[in-house]
Short mmCIF file of C-alpha atoms in Angstrom, two decimals:
data_model
loop_
_atom_site.label_atom_id
_atom_site.label_comp_id
_atom_site.label_asym_id
_atom_site.label_seq_id
_atom_site.Cartn_x
_atom_site.Cartn_y
_atom_site.Cartn_z
CA MET I 1 125.59 66.69 -55.13
CA ASP I 2 125.77 66.33 -58.94
CA LEU I 3 124.99 69.35 -61.11
CA PRO I 4 122.78 68.65 -64.16
CA ILE I 5 123.84 70.73 -67.18
CA THR I 6 121.76 69.25 -70.01
CA PRO I 7 119.44 66.24 -70.06
CA THR I 8 122.40 64.07 -71.09
CA ARG I 9 125.31 65.77 -69.27
CA THR I 10 125.95 66.14 -65.54
CA LEU I 11 128.92 67.45 -63.59
CA PRO I 12 129.87 65.02 -60.82
CA GLY I 13 129.53 66.30 -57.28
CA GLY I 14 133.12 65.26 -56.53
CA ASP I 15 134.38 67.96 -58.93
CA LEU I 16 132.46 70.66 -57.04
CA SER I 17 133.36 72.22 -53.72
CA TRP I 18 131.95 75.22 -51.93
CA SER I 19 132.55 77.29 -48.85
CA ALA I 20 130.59 80.01 -47.08
CA ALA I 21 131.85 83.30 -45.69
CA LYS I 22 130.48 86.51 -44.28
CA ALA I 23 129.09 88.71 -47.04
CA GLY I 24 130.09 92.35 -47.15
CA GLY I 25 127.93 95.39 -47.75
CA PRO I 26 124.85 96.73 -46.00
CA GLY I 27 122.54 94.51 -44.02
CA GLY I 28 123.05 95.29 -40.35
CA GLN I 29 123.52 92.63 -37.71
CA HIS I 30 122.40 89.80 -40.00
CA VAL I 31 125.42 90.27 -42.28
CA ASN I 32 127.81 90.44 -39.34
CA LYS I 33 126.78 87.13 -37.81
CA THR I 34 125.90 84.79 -40.71
CA ASN I 35 127.98 83.16 -43.42
CA SER I 36 125.72 83.79 -46.40
CA LYS I 37 128.23 84.42 -49.23
CA VAL I 38 128.96 81.24 -51.20
CA ASP I 39 132.20 80.51 -53.04
CA LEU I 40 131.63 77.60 -55.47
CA ARG I 41 134.66 75.99 -57.15
CA PHE I 42 134.66 73.53 -60.05
CA ASP I 43 137.79 71.42 -60.69
CA LEU I 44 138.15 72.08 -64.40
CA GLU I 45 141.52 70.38 -64.85
CA GLY I 46 140.60 67.23 -62.90
CA THR I 47 137.13 66.60 -64.30
CA THR I 48 136.43 63.85 -66.81
CA ALA I 49 132.91 65.09 -67.56
CA LEU I 50 134.10 67.56 -70.21
CA ILE I 51 136.20 67.03 -73.33
CA PRO I 52 139.35 69.15 -73.90
CA PRO I 53 137.83 71.62 -76.43
CA VAL I 54 134.98 72.40 -74.00
CA LYS I 55 137.49 72.80 -71.17
CA ALA I 56 139.49 75.25 -73.28
CA ARG I 57 136.39 77.35 -74.06
CA LEU I 58 135.36 77.32 -70.39
CA ARG I 59 138.89 78.29 -69.34
CA ALA I 60 138.67 81.34 -71.61
CA MET I 61 135.24 82.37 -70.26
CA ALA I 62 135.55 81.86 -66.51
CA ASN I 63 137.48 83.13 -63.50
CA LEU I 64 140.11 80.59 -62.49
CA ASP I 65 142.11 80.27 -59.30
CA ALA I 66 145.79 79.27 -59.12
CA ASP I 67 144.87 75.56 -59.19
CA GLY I 68 142.83 75.91 -62.38
CA ARG I 69 139.43 75.69 -60.71
CA VAL I 70 136.48 77.77 -61.91
CA ILE I 71 135.32 80.22 -59.22
CA ILE I 72 131.72 81.38 -58.87
CA VAL I 73 130.87 83.75 -56.00
CA ALA I 74 127.25 84.50 -55.06
CA ALA I 75 126.27 86.93 -52.31
CA SER I 76 123.10 88.57 -53.60
CA SER I 77 120.74 86.86 -51.17
CA ARG I 78 120.63 86.85 -47.36
CA SER I 79 120.23 83.07 -47.45
CA GLN I 80 123.23 80.76 -47.80
CA GLN I 81 121.07 78.11 -49.50
CA MET I 82 119.72 80.58 -52.07
CA ASN I 83 123.26 81.82 -52.78
CA LEU I 84 124.43 78.23 -53.28
CA GLU I 85 121.58 77.59 -55.73
CA GLU I 86 122.43 80.84 -57.56
CA ALA I 87 126.11 79.87 -57.83
CA ARG I 88 125.20 76.38 -59.12
CA ARG I 89 122.79 77.91 -61.66
CA ARG I 90 125.47 80.33 -62.91
CA LEU I 91 128.06 77.54 -63.21
CA ALA I 92 125.60 75.38 -65.17
CA GLU I 93 124.86 78.31 -67.52
CA LEU I 94 128.58 78.92 -68.04
CA VAL I 95 129.21 75.26 -68.88
CA ARG I 96 126.20 75.26 -71.26
CA LYS I 97 127.73 78.21 -73.13
CA ALA I 98 131.09 76.42 -73.32
CA LEU I 99 129.41 73.30 -74.76
CA VAL I 100 128.29 75.24 -77.85
CA ARG I 101 130.90 74.86 -80.57
CA PRO I 102 131.50 78.19 -82.35
CA LYS I 103 130.71 78.24 -86.04
CA ARG I 104 133.67 78.24 -88.40
CA ARG I 105 134.01 81.41 -90.43
CA ARG I 106 133.74 80.91 -94.16
CA ALA I 107 135.64 83.37 -96.31
CA THR I 108 133.34 85.06 -98.81
CA LYS I 109 133.91 87.41 -101.70
CA PRO I 110 131.80 90.47 -102.47
CA SER I 111 129.44 89.99 -105.40
CA ARG I 112 129.99 91.69 -108.75
CA GLY I 113 127.03 93.99 -108.08
CA ALA I 114 128.41 94.97 -104.67
CA LYS I 115 131.77 95.87 -106.24
CA ARG I 116 130.02 97.94 -108.93
CA ARG I 117 127.87 99.81 -106.39
CA ARG I 118 130.91 100.53 -104.23
CA LEU I 119 132.87 101.96 -107.17
CA GLU I 120 129.91 104.05 -108.36
CA ASP I 121 129.48 105.46 -104.87
CA LYS I 122 133.20 106.28 -104.71
CA ARG I 123 132.98 108.13 -108.07
CA ARG I 124 129.89 110.02 -106.95
CA THR I 125 131.62 111.08 -103.70
CA ALA I 126 134.78 112.09 -105.59
CA THR I 127 132.90 114.35 -108.04
CA LYS I 128 130.90 115.89 -105.18
CA LYS I 129 134.09 116.75 -103.31
CA GLN I 130 135.85 117.98 -106.46
CA SER I 131 133.07 120.49 -107.07
CA ARG I 132 133.75 122.00 -103.64
CA GLY I 133 137.04 123.55 -104.83
CA LYS I 134 137.82 127.26 -104.71
CA VAL I 135 135.66 129.50 -106.84
CA GLY I 136 137.66 131.51 -109.42
CA ARG I 137 137.55 135.32 -109.04
CA ASP I 138 136.25 137.37 -111.96
CA ASP I 139 138.53 140.27 -112.92
CA TYR I 140 136.68 143.45 -113.81
#
């Protein structure tokens, strides 16, 4: 099943695969007999839905397996279906974050007033510390 990311972008269902396993932790007999943990994998290298810069940002953000697939594990719910929906939601959120292009940093210089204030503050601090020197002893 396809995974909608934005109104104009969708990840094809062929790039997604999932498996279920027994979840660990407390829960009694239910945990021991049901496969509720979901392991969702997204074929990042093989997909054509994302451009290379987005793939690179996603690669830096996500957990990848040896084959270069993004791994999302969800086991918070007792229901396999709810865990699958949670994993799909988390993958969609991760891809949405990767779609945002980071702003380029522009080099700026401090203003003349900022330089002046910094130097005045340095002088003020220096005179304050200089006045903390040893006090001379008066000879009687």
